[in-house]
Amino acid sequence: MYLKLRKVSLTLLLSMLCMASFAQKTIQGTVKDNTGEPLIGVSIVSGNTGGTVTDLNGDFTLTNVNDGAILKFSYVGYKKQSVKVGNQTKFNIVMQSDDKTLDELVVVGYGVMKKRDLTGSISSIKSSDLEKVASANAMQAMQAKIPGLDITQSDGQAGGGLNMTLRGTRSILAQNGPLILVDGVQYGSTIDISPDNIESIEVLKDASSTAIYGSRGANGVIIITTKRGKAGKTKVNLNVYNSFNSPTNIPTSMYGDAEMNRLIDKVNYIADKTSGKWGTSNATAQQVTAGYKLEDGTETYSIYEDKSYTNWGDLILKNSASQNYDLSVSGGSEKTNFNVSLGAMYDNGLMDQDKLSRYNGKVNIDHKINNMFKIGGSLMFSYKDNDKANSGVFSQAMKMTTITHAYLSDGSINAAPNPWYTAHSNPLLDMVDGRFQHNIETTRFFGNAYIEFTPFKGLMFRSLFNADRSDARDGVYQDYESTTRYQTPHTNYISSNKDNTTALTWDNTINYNTNFNGSKSSLTALVGHELLQSVYESTYIFGSAGTTHYYESSFYDLSKIASPTIRNGYTKKSMLSFFSRVNYSYDSKYLATLSLRADGASQLAEGHKWGYFPSAAVGWRITEEKFMAGTKSWLDNLKLRLSWGLSGNSAIAPYQTLSTLNTSSIYYNFAGNDVAGKIPSHMGNPDLKWEKTSSFDVGFDFGFLNNRINGSVDMYFSKTNDLLFYKSAPTSSVFPSVISNIGKTKGSGIELQLNTLVIDSKNFSWNINWSYSHMSDKITELTDDINKYETGINHSARIVGERVNTYIDYETYGTWGVGEFANYIANHKFYDSNGNEVAASYPSGYGDPGTLKIADSNNDGKLSSDDRKVYNADPENLFGMNNTFTYKNFSLSVQLMARLGGYIPYAMNNRLDYETANWGGGCTDYWTYTNQNAKFPSPGADKSIYTTYGSSLLYEKADFLKIKDITLSYSLPKTWISKIGLSNARIYGSLKNFFTFSHIDNFDPEAGGDFSFPLAKQAVIGINLEF
Amino acid sequence: MKTRILLYIAVSSTLLLGTTSCSDFLDEKNKTGETADITYTTKSGIEGLISSCYAFQRGWYGKEPALGLAEGGTDLFYYGFDNKQKSMNSYNISSVSLDDNVNDNPCLDQYWEMGYAGIDVCNNAMKYVAQSAQIDDAAKAKYKGEAEFLRALTYFNMVNMWGAIPYNDSPITAQNTNPIRMPENEVYGKILADLDNAITDLAAVTTKASGHATVWSAHALKARVLLYAASWINGQLNKKVAGNDKYSSMDAKALYAAAATEADAVITGSGATLYANYSDLWSMNNEDWTNNKEALFGVSYSSDLQSTVNCIPPRYGNNAEYNSLITRTGYTRGGSSMLLMFVPMWNNGCNDLGGSGTKNTYVFFRATDDGNTITSKKTGQNVAVAAAYSPYGRGFTRYLPSLHLWRILAKHQSTDQRYQGTMLDAYRIANHDLSQNAQNYTKMGAWADKNITDASKLQAFRDTAIYYSTLDGNSQEGKALQAWAKNRYRIQFAIGGDIPVYTSTDESKALPTTGGKTVSDVYGDARYNDPKIEGYRSFPCISKFLDNVYNKTYPTYDISNRDFFVLRLAEMYLIKAEGQLGAGSATDALATINALRKTRAISGQNNSLSSISSIDDILEERGVELCGEFQRWFDLKRTGKLVEYVKKYNAQGSANIDSHHLYRPIPDAETNSVTNLTTEENSTTGFWQNKGY
């Protein structure tokens, strides 16, 4: 498919190059590939007299050709051919495909380039690679394929998003996600485009490639190019798949007897501690459950006896199925091409209310008016209807005791099933139809029109206008008898947020290229100008609404809200940019690129609105040098690239430079009247400017053994200055954090991409695509003399000298045994910061048998914040391996990914609520008299040490290796399918997320340590037909 | 051809350049945001600014962690089963910012931040009121006085927690990473200056009908500040108020006398009167402080509990919200949480009485809406219980009275209304018909409470189901009562007996009991084999703050619109008495105390004391009158009694407490962000952490 698109674009390009020529005779011919398919747009040059390109049938005609002339046929992806005209007038040319990937076209900022001419670090994924993995989200197919690009699934919710970072983390406050463009226009990170509609995805990594996007480019740029029509036979493509989703590697809580043992161990601990005779208490299940019974009178002891425990996870999570349908029709004539596609997707999560329906439409039209003008446009439409389950329900289920029944003996839901803690509402309350409704409906139109004007060879003016409008309504209805409202406040809750975003883009570019009349130099120059404007408006209405079931009117009828609160939002951002770029190449050996962009942004203060982003890069194709002639037999390609550039991060929200009052009112009641007031909320910073990242990249591209081994290796170093961060001040100066350009980070890394064609025989081939990256980043400066900033949320911190994302917390090393603490104090000396010996003063309760041992790392006899350890939150190494085996019509692809380094706070480790809730299923290694050096404290120990220091148990190594996807596909033989009018038919089946290896039992760390929506494993079966 | 090309180029370059000519394209206008200079010059903007000054007080008065800081870890209260500040209550307190931890958090960092944010709003109010051309001079004076009063109140609470603190007297316009801690006696000087100005500025505001602070609010607060200055600044610190000429020459005696004078002025001039019936003071019908006869200043909560009008202001920093301990129901509703703080598990901890639910084996059901009924075993009829049970509240088990508090209240039980008005010691079932639902108590229903004289109440509250007796269950008297109670209701003695509330008769050792009783001594069965009957979960309730009036539209009571009385008349009597004692006249002090006690007497009983000899007597009277009203910890601190009393009366905190606990730690959030941190105490250039943290 990709090749065919290239044919079209080349046809268009080359047809513009047609020049009148003078010669003696007219010749005709046809150019085909080695399978007999006509090739469209093959360039034919005859000496100095001119040339032509083949038409839709692969035919060409040249007039006034000399007999002595030499016809040179060239076509991307095929070996060049030269044929002497002689006395022939008819030519049947068969082009041999060229495995060298060097002449592939790669989309770069505001244009395309041949891969051989690149000076920057750009990776690309073609549609053929995307097709291998059936996925609702095209980005998912890129996981572990592009070195330096870290993609993780954020949760297992239907339509759940992905997190993406490129080349590590450099920003603290600003987003670290790359800029995503669709057909050259900023699209946002929600990629609701069917992978079937995508022609290619390019990832621009180094600053020389991204600097052309100026203030938006620092985190890399991902350019998605959608498929366009091509001249020729109309093609119809249908892709249908079904996916069966089931829970995998989900956290569990202590079940049944394990939980009962914990209750017994608790009682034993307390009794032993009271008596001072350790190991003597022998409580029974009957004793520890005495007095605890369900609403219907069922004794918890009888549940233990008949083992009628409740597995809440099983009740909450269900297997589900998802479907996806894509239909596209494309074709066209020499002048007009079109591509129309429709898609429908029904994605279901593991919880009942978790559903996403998506309908997509897309139309692309390109029309050539004459040799000078071309116009075209595209319109994408998507509609999404997303039901969401309550994110707290799974976690509620994990807290719940299993020694209970979900339903009472009369069949009704046991509303408060935890006899130990009646404030726990039954998570199944939400599963009653209508009780919990959360629906997000989104409509988006994304459309553009362009005109291209080519007044003479080499010069092209292009103007594109894009309008992007999305409307969303996010409505919530929580019944007074739903899980979170049941206990309090026992009233309905209704909220509805409506928002819309209108983004306008206008791009104007002039592109000029010349080879200086056939000299060895060639030059491409680009100047351009871009206008962006984005307006966001929202209205949010919420409030409580009585105690009547409004299952039908749900959140649609806002008049049910007793005292609605209304919040408004309006933000407008504008940006005005100018940019230029020059690519120069000498003899295809020495390459240079220079670019400069100027961005003016409304978000910045007067006098700081403009930022300038230059870049420079050089490339040297070493294999083209004469002295490398001797290596030609084994070395196909060796290129050195060096680049430097400056790019920015535009994540400054509007109005940050202005001091403002809080947008919502604060009320106070004076004698019955609620008087509204507004308080200051934001101290403006009139000096705010872009965060800027300068980076240096050195890379080699290589190909050996007839390119059976090819790839590239890159090293980069980047420094981010003027970091956008909250300038912190003590809270006594009221505004503890004012967004400012303070601090610095730096990053570095190595990336390796390797393609190895291990076996390539007639019927069997085995190709491995490897990717590896090592990345590191570091905060080098924060503000003034402050070198640590704690966010106060989940122990995350920013610390000078450490990775950008870290946690800071105490470190545990087991639990105290009986008498152990007294020995420790007796045999230990403690010193204060001046080196003077001091007496230990640990908090009271510390050192009790069965409580946590917390590392006193500075040995000062105290547990203070200085004792805490820094845990890195980001990975250090990413590894991907994609195997493709083909045997005749069978193809098997196996994708592995590993993400190594870093810690996650695994929430289940901290589920040790002593009195009230169930513990995590993995927390069975807790202290008992017979298991004294345990990881977790005794369930009977006083909880004060645990509540203060227990979060130190959270951190687990996040390393994992995953067989992400196994897909087996079979293409039906053409001889069979052609009889029923098909040109291609492929059936496939995949297993996704079936095998994960990590440090944590029963858990997939990909989405982090939290688990409101566990990830699912999927079995996919699909069919792909082409007419 | 050539000309056409040139034309095209001309057209396209015009297009390209034309787009850049709109020079205002990059201008920024914030349409939904407002700025101070515009909003605060309008009349409604100023009114809103003044209302915001008050709104910050809602973060402290009526909220759980503030209760812990002001009353927890004292002689009066133990932490209960589900307390969220156990470390603080047991003096295991550190400076670490626990921000979002709502399981165990003193919230000092959040209160530090909120204090300065609230003060900044007061400073803004003073600035913009003075500038405004849209309000008249009378209104200007009134607004200025209110801002001064509230700034003084906030600084007063802060200086009493942390000691020396940075003092901001104008709106913050730039971040300051080198804050200087102003010595306590100077902060007191500033607070007194603010109050004197407020008294001048509020001179015309003599009635509290508007809900704004009055001149008497300012006088009353001044009386309290003078008393603290006398006992703490002069008494304990042995310093004089600084930076305020009016007070800097006064010695302790002079300050005590001034406090007494100020308090007396309020008693005689404010128009406030004491209720003859003590329970009217706390009736939900009188919760609005502007209507309550005793209240001098209150923090008001709106009766609209469904919308956001009771919420506290959000944080200024990047963490947009304070934690749910402070906000209670977050930023969607807000309200006072005092009604939850002292409630035992009376309904959901009563398996011996048949459990909690709607079936005919149960006697208790805390109403969740109007339609809930319990089926009577006796009549087979459904009995409506909602209205009857609403005043008992939800069993949050945050705090229970210490043995010491129970005893000082019970001491004058027969003469003083404040025992019955403060301690809810009997839980009664809604209707006589339900008495036979309790299988474990076959004689239930045979005993009706004689104390209830109101006929309508008698109808609803027929029979006692749970009774807490201050007696020792092992004493003769206790045994007799136990014998009477047998099969009638569950009785829990303070100590001794089947299921005591405390572990010891010794107030310095008594702790709430843990666990149930495998076999009941009285009944010989396992009815008390239930940890929910332990002292941590089953205890008499402090009933002052309960929502005792049934509200059909809002039956669940997870928050309340009860106003918090910050200053009330009875305190003025106590200040006056302490001032008189401090100034040297125990006789005058006794007369003042007895004047208060007379109105608190049970009709016809002699409730007077015979002598006042020391501050301990005053503190006992304060405990009886003001327990739970955010004063005790400060009272013990300023009188030098904190360490002594905790060791004597609070076994949960006695092991850890020492003198460094007289100051709370400066939160990490502050010390982490200052650039002038020093270890030198009382530095005038550096910022130091309080000793011992």
PDB file of N, CA and C in Angstrom, chain A residues 290-292 295 372 419 453 488-489 506 508 529 544 578 609 655 661 667-669 671 674 676 678 680 727 730-732 735 789 844, chain B residues 1 8 16 19-20 26 28 34 40 48 58 92 112 168 175 209 300 302 306 316 318 333 351 356 362 394 529 531-532 556 656 670:
ATOM      1  N   ALA A 290     -16.425 -14.358  66.690  1.00  0.00           N
ATOM      2  CA  ALA A 290     -17.577 -14.210  67.575  1.00  0.00           C
ATOM      3  C   ALA A 290     -18.080 -12.777  67.564  1.00  0.00           C
ATOM      4  N   GLY A 291     -19.375 -12.636  67.417  1.00  0.00           N
ATOM      5  CA  GLY A 291     -19.978 -11.301  67.444  1.00  0.00           C
ATOM      6  C   GLY A 291     -20.076 -10.667  66.071  1.00  0.00           C
ATOM      7  N   TYR A 292     -19.416 -11.245  65.110  1.00  0.00           N
ATOM      8  CA  TYR A 292     -19.469 -10.646  63.775  1.00  0.00           C
ATOM      9  C   TYR A 292     -20.445 -11.432  62.909  1.00  0.00           C
ATOM     10  N   GLU A 295     -26.126  -9.051  58.165  1.00  0.00           N
ATOM     11  CA  GLU A 295     -27.450  -8.458  58.353  1.00  0.00           C
ATOM     12  C   GLU A 295     -28.540  -9.524  58.492  1.00  0.00           C
ATOM     13  N   MET A 372       0.079  23.300 -12.786  1.00  0.00           N
ATOM     14  CA  MET A 372       0.496  24.264 -11.770  1.00  0.00           C
ATOM     15  C   MET A 372      -0.299  24.157 -10.465  1.00  0.00           C
ATOM     16  N   PRO A 419     -18.817  -6.960  58.327  1.00  0.00           N
ATOM     17  CA  PRO A 419     -19.248  -6.814  59.719  1.00  0.00           C
ATOM     18  C   PRO A 419     -18.170  -6.152  60.569  1.00  0.00           C
ATOM     19  N   PHE A 453       0.632  25.217  -5.480  1.00  0.00           N
ATOM     20  CA  PHE A 453       0.853  25.976  -6.699  1.00  0.00           C
ATOM     21  C   PHE A 453       2.324  25.843  -7.070  1.00  0.00           C
ATOM     22  N   THR A 488     -23.135   7.781  52.906  1.00  0.00           N
ATOM     23  CA  THR A 488     -23.349   9.215  52.954  1.00  0.00           C
ATOM     24  C   THR A 488     -23.077   9.747  51.573  1.00  0.00           C
ATOM     25  N   PRO A 489     -23.679  10.791  51.169  1.00  0.00           N
ATOM     26  CA  PRO A 489     -24.740  11.491  51.874  1.00  0.00           C
ATOM     27  C   PRO A 489     -26.113  10.904  51.600  1.00  0.00           C
ATOM     28  N   TRP A 506      -3.521  27.634  10.124  1.00  0.00           N
ATOM     29  CA  TRP A 506      -3.283  28.036   8.745  1.00  0.00           C
ATOM     30  C   TRP A 506      -1.793  28.001   8.502  1.00  0.00           C
ATOM     31  N   ASN A 508       1.286  28.223   5.607  1.00  0.00           N
ATOM     32  CA  ASN A 508       1.687  28.617   4.263  1.00  0.00           C
ATOM     33  C   ASN A 508       3.162  28.321   4.111  1.00  0.00           C
ATOM     34  N   HIS A 529       5.087  29.899   7.274  1.00  0.00           N
ATOM     35  CA  HIS A 529       4.412  30.770   8.199  1.00  0.00           C
ATOM     36  C   HIS A 529       3.215  29.994   8.710  1.00  0.00           C
ATOM     37  N   SER A 544     -26.293  17.871  44.276  1.00  0.00           N
ATOM     38  CA  SER A 544     -27.048  16.732  44.797  1.00  0.00           C
ATOM     39  C   SER A 544     -28.496  16.842  44.364  1.00  0.00           C
ATOM     40  N   PHE A 578       6.981  31.838  12.215  1.00  0.00           N
ATOM     41  CA  PHE A 578       7.689  31.890  10.929  1.00  0.00           C
ATOM     42  C   PHE A 578       8.809  30.879  11.002  1.00  0.00           C
ATOM     43  N   LYS A 609       6.992  37.488  24.372  1.00  0.00           N
ATOM     44  CA  LYS A 609       6.126  36.642  23.557  1.00  0.00           C
ATOM     45  C   LYS A 609       6.876  35.834  22.508  1.00  0.00           C
ATOM     46  N   TYR A 655      -3.018  32.677  30.541  1.00  0.00           N
ATOM     47  CA  TYR A 655      -3.290  33.582  31.674  1.00  0.00           C
ATOM     48  C   TYR A 655      -2.371  33.389  32.878  1.00  0.00           C
ATOM     49  N   LEU A 661      -7.970  36.159  40.397  1.00  0.00           N
ATOM     50  CA  LEU A 661      -8.745  35.651  41.522  1.00  0.00           C
ATOM     51  C   LEU A 661      -9.225  34.258  41.167  1.00  0.00           C
ATOM     52  N   TYR A 667     -18.107  31.186  49.546  1.00  0.00           N
ATOM     53  CA  TYR A 667     -19.294  31.755  50.190  1.00  0.00           C
ATOM     54  C   TYR A 667     -19.100  31.835  51.687  1.00  0.00           C
ATOM     55  N   TYR A 668     -19.821  32.751  52.290  1.00  0.00           N
ATOM     56  CA  TYR A 668     -19.916  32.754  53.747  1.00  0.00           C
ATOM     57  C   TYR A 668     -21.328  33.196  54.099  1.00  0.00           C
ATOM     58  N   ASN A 669     -21.824  32.625  55.177  1.00  0.00           N
ATOM     59  CA  ASN A 669     -23.220  32.848  55.522  1.00  0.00           C
ATOM     60  C   ASN A 669     -23.366  33.961  56.548  1.00  0.00           C
ATOM     61  N   ALA A 671     -26.224  35.765  58.494  1.00  0.00           N
ATOM     62  CA  ALA A 671     -27.632  35.829  58.892  1.00  0.00           C
ATOM     63  C   ALA A 671     -28.547  35.269  57.808  1.00  0.00           C
ATOM     64  N   ASP A 674     -26.051  33.588  51.847  1.00  0.00           N
ATOM     65  CA  ASP A 674     -24.739  33.111  51.425  1.00  0.00           C
ATOM     66  C   ASP A 674     -24.136  34.149  50.497  1.00  0.00           C
ATOM     67  N   ALA A 676     -21.277  35.596  48.180  1.00  0.00           N
ATOM     68  CA  ALA A 676     -20.192  35.078  47.351  1.00  0.00           C
ATOM     69  C   ALA A 676     -19.028  36.046  47.322  1.00  0.00           C
ATOM     70  N   LYS A 678     -14.598  36.322  46.018  1.00  0.00           N
ATOM     71  CA  LYS A 678     -13.505  35.679  45.272  1.00  0.00           C
ATOM     72  C   LYS A 678     -12.185  35.994  45.950  1.00  0.00           C
ATOM     73  N   PRO A 680      -7.859  35.760  45.994  1.00  0.00           N
ATOM     74  CA  PRO A 680      -6.739  35.648  45.066  1.00  0.00           C
ATOM     75  C   PRO A 680      -6.331  34.184  44.980  1.00  0.00           C
ATOM     76  N   LYS A 727       8.036  27.940  41.293  1.00  0.00           N
ATOM     77  CA  LYS A 727       9.059  28.474  42.161  1.00  0.00           C
ATOM     78  C   LYS A 727       8.498  28.379  43.560  1.00  0.00           C
ATOM     79  N   PRO A 730       8.224  29.338  51.004  1.00  0.00           N
ATOM     80  CA  PRO A 730       7.525  28.835  52.184  1.00  0.00           C
ATOM     81  C   PRO A 730       6.089  29.320  52.177  1.00  0.00           C
ATOM     82  N   THR A 731       5.213  28.521  52.754  1.00  0.00           N
ATOM     83  CA  THR A 731       3.798  28.872  52.686  1.00  0.00           C
ATOM     84  C   THR A 731       3.479  30.133  53.473  1.00  0.00           C
ATOM     85  N   SER A 732       4.425  30.598  54.298  1.00  0.00           N
ATOM     86  CA  SER A 732       4.159  31.855  55.002  1.00  0.00           C
ATOM     87  C   SER A 732       4.152  33.022  54.023  1.00  0.00           C
ATOM     88  N   PHE A 735       1.804  32.410  48.519  1.00  0.00           N
ATOM     89  CA  PHE A 735       1.790  31.737  47.218  1.00  0.00           C
ATOM     90  C   PHE A 735       2.998  30.807  47.199  1.00  0.00           C
ATOM     91  N   TYR A 789      12.135  19.368  46.250  1.00  0.00           N
ATOM     92  CA  TYR A 789      10.759  19.847  46.248  1.00  0.00           C
ATOM     93  C   TYR A 789       9.865  18.635  46.381  1.00  0.00           C
ATOM     94  N   SER A 844       7.542   6.404  69.931  1.00  0.00           N
ATOM     95  CA  SER A 844       7.043   5.376  70.840  1.00  0.00           C
ATOM     96  C   SER A 844       6.323   4.305  70.044  1.00  0.00           C
TER      97      SER A 844
ATOM     98  N   MET B   1       2.977  33.551 -20.119  1.00  0.00           N
ATOM     99  CA  MET B   1       3.379  32.572 -19.106  1.00  0.00           C
ATOM    100  C   MET B   1       4.139  33.241 -17.974  1.00  0.00           C
ATOM    101  N   TYR B   8       1.068  35.102  -9.845  1.00  0.00           N
ATOM    102  CA  TYR B   8       0.857  34.116  -8.793  1.00  0.00           C
ATOM    103  C   TYR B   8       1.762  34.385  -7.602  1.00  0.00           C
ATOM    104  N   LEU B  16       0.675  35.620   2.258  1.00  0.00           N
ATOM    105  CA  LEU B  16       1.585  35.241   3.318  1.00  0.00           C
ATOM    106  C   LEU B  16       1.810  36.405   4.271  1.00  0.00           C
ATOM    107  N   THR B  19      -1.303  37.866   6.531  1.00  0.00           N
ATOM    108  CA  THR B  19      -1.691  37.198   7.758  1.00  0.00           C
ATOM    109  C   THR B  19      -0.957  37.744   8.965  1.00  0.00           C
ATOM    110  N   THR B  20       0.190  38.326   8.741  1.00  0.00           N
ATOM    111  CA  THR B  20       0.998  38.726   9.887  1.00  0.00           C
ATOM    112  C   THR B  20       0.662  40.129  10.366  1.00  0.00           C
ATOM    113  N   LEU B  26      -1.758  38.244  19.231  1.00  0.00           N
ATOM    114  CA  LEU B  26      -1.147  37.584  20.379  1.00  0.00           C
ATOM    115  C   LEU B  26      -1.552  38.201  21.724  1.00  0.00           C
ATOM    116  N   GLU B  28      -3.682  38.872  25.080  1.00  0.00           N
ATOM    117  CA  GLU B  28      -4.357  37.902  25.936  1.00  0.00           C
ATOM    118  C   GLU B  28      -5.414  38.591  26.797  1.00  0.00           C
ATOM    119  N   GLU B  34     -10.895  36.921  36.975  1.00  0.00           N
ATOM    120  CA  GLU B  34     -11.020  38.303  37.413  1.00  0.00           C
ATOM    121  C   GLU B  34      -9.725  38.710  38.085  1.00  0.00           C
ATOM    122  N   TYR B  40     -12.113  44.053  43.351  1.00  0.00           N
ATOM    123  CA  TYR B  40     -12.156  44.558  44.728  1.00  0.00           C
ATOM    124  C   TYR B  40     -12.441  46.062  44.827  1.00  0.00           C
ATOM    125  N   GLY B  48     -17.809  40.633  48.981  1.00  0.00           N
ATOM    126  CA  GLY B  48     -17.339  39.264  48.807  1.00  0.00           C
ATOM    127  C   GLY B  48     -15.972  39.052  49.450  1.00  0.00           C
ATOM    128  N   ARG B  58     -13.733  28.745  58.655  1.00  0.00           N
ATOM    129  CA  ARG B  58     -14.430  27.453  58.571  1.00  0.00           C
ATOM    130  C   ARG B  58     -13.462  26.288  58.437  1.00  0.00           C
ATOM    131  N   ASN B  92       3.177  11.721  69.487  1.00  0.00           N
ATOM    132  CA  ASN B  92       4.143  11.164  68.555  1.00  0.00           C
ATOM    133  C   ASN B  92       4.060  12.023  67.308  1.00  0.00           C
ATOM    134  N   TRP B 112      -1.032  25.691  58.707  1.00  0.00           N
ATOM    135  CA  TRP B 112      -0.031  26.759  58.549  1.00  0.00           C
ATOM    136  C   TRP B 112      -0.316  27.520  57.254  1.00  0.00           C
ATOM    137  N   ASN B 168       2.879  38.761  58.493  1.00  0.00           N
ATOM    138  CA  ASN B 168       2.622  39.563  57.278  1.00  0.00           C
ATOM    139  C   ASN B 168       1.549  40.584  57.607  1.00  0.00           C
ATOM    140  N   GLN B 175       7.231  36.444  46.305  1.00  0.00           N
ATOM    141  CA  GLN B 175       7.574  35.328  47.180  1.00  0.00           C
ATOM    142  C   GLN B 175       8.754  35.697  48.068  1.00  0.00           C
ATOM    143  N   ALA B 209     -27.058  40.990  64.595  1.00  0.00           N
ATOM    144  CA  ALA B 209     -28.109  40.502  63.707  1.00  0.00           C
ATOM    145  C   ALA B 209     -27.626  40.232  62.285  1.00  0.00           C
ATOM    146  N   SER B 300     -20.286  30.821  61.001  1.00  0.00           N
ATOM    147  CA  SER B 300     -21.597  30.342  60.600  1.00  0.00           C
ATOM    148  C   SER B 300     -21.527  29.396  59.413  1.00  0.00           C
ATOM    149  N   SER B 302     -24.113  27.628  56.474  1.00  0.00           N
ATOM    150  CA  SER B 302     -25.413  27.788  55.838  1.00  0.00           C
ATOM    151  C   SER B 302     -26.245  26.526  56.004  1.00  0.00           C
ATOM    152  N   GLN B 306     -26.503  21.078  50.523  1.00  0.00           N
ATOM    153  CA  GLN B 306     -26.407  20.329  49.268  1.00  0.00           C
ATOM    154  C   GLN B 306     -25.469  20.985  48.265  1.00  0.00           C
ATOM    155  N   TYR B 316      -3.933  27.808  47.622  1.00  0.00           N
ATOM    156  CA  TYR B 316      -3.376  28.678  46.591  1.00  0.00           C
ATOM    157  C   TYR B 316      -2.347  27.967  45.728  1.00  0.00           C
ATOM    158  N   ASN B 318      -0.148  24.558  44.074  1.00  0.00           N
ATOM    159  CA  ASN B 318      -0.485  23.646  42.994  1.00  0.00           C
ATOM    160  C   ASN B 318      -1.328  22.469  43.465  1.00  0.00           C
ATOM    161  N   ARG B 333     -19.565  20.039  49.109  1.00  0.00           N
ATOM    162  CA  ARG B 333     -20.578  20.451  50.071  1.00  0.00           C
ATOM    163  C   ARG B 333     -20.029  21.211  51.279  1.00  0.00           C
ATOM    164  N   ASN B 351     -24.692  -5.726  68.744  1.00  0.00           N
ATOM    165  CA  ASN B 351     -25.175  -7.065  68.429  1.00  0.00           C
ATOM    166  C   ASN B 351     -25.900  -7.698  69.614  1.00  0.00           C
ATOM    167  N   SER B 356     -27.881  -3.843  64.041  1.00  0.00           N
ATOM    168  CA  SER B 356     -28.394  -2.631  63.460  1.00  0.00           C
ATOM    169  C   SER B 356     -29.048  -2.949  62.139  1.00  0.00           C
ATOM    170  N   TYR B 362     -34.148  -6.252  65.682  1.00  0.00           N
ATOM    171  CA  TYR B 362     -33.333  -5.095  66.021  1.00  0.00           C
ATOM    172  C   TYR B 362     -34.118  -4.069  66.814  1.00  0.00           C
ATOM    173  N   ARG B 394     -23.895   9.567  63.994  1.00  0.00           N
ATOM    174  CA  ARG B 394     -23.212   8.427  63.383  1.00  0.00           C
ATOM    175  C   ARG B 394     -21.957   8.063  64.165  1.00  0.00           C
ATOM    176  N   ASN B 529     -19.236 -10.885  73.726  1.00  0.00           N
ATOM    177  CA  ASN B 529     -18.038 -11.316  73.013  1.00  0.00           C
ATOM    178  C   ASN B 529     -17.989 -10.569  71.683  1.00  0.00           C
ATOM    179  N   PRO B 531     -15.943  -7.017  70.059  1.00  0.00           N
ATOM    180  CA  PRO B 531     -15.046  -5.878  70.295  1.00  0.00           C
ATOM    181  C   PRO B 531     -15.763  -4.540  70.192  1.00  0.00           C
ATOM    182  N   LYS B 532     -16.921  -4.512  69.587  1.00  0.00           N
ATOM    183  CA  LYS B 532     -17.602  -3.228  69.437  1.00  0.00           C
ATOM    184  C   LYS B 532     -18.128  -2.700  70.771  1.00  0.00           C
ATOM    185  N   THR B 556     -29.296  12.170  56.778  1.00  0.00           N
ATOM    186  CA  THR B 556     -28.138  11.308  57.044  1.00  0.00           C
ATOM    187  C   THR B 556     -27.092  11.933  57.941  1.00  0.00           C
ATOM    188  N   ASN B 656       4.805   9.982  76.349  1.00  0.00           N
ATOM    189  CA  ASN B 656       5.646  10.736  75.424  1.00  0.00           C
ATOM    190  C   ASN B 656       5.798  12.201  75.756  1.00  0.00           C
ATOM    191  N   GLU B 670       7.147  24.365  55.177  1.00  0.00           N
ATOM    192  CA  GLU B 670       7.742  25.684  55.366  1.00  0.00           C
ATOM    193  C   GLU B 670       9.267  25.586  55.378  1.00  0.00           C
TER     194      GLU B 670
END
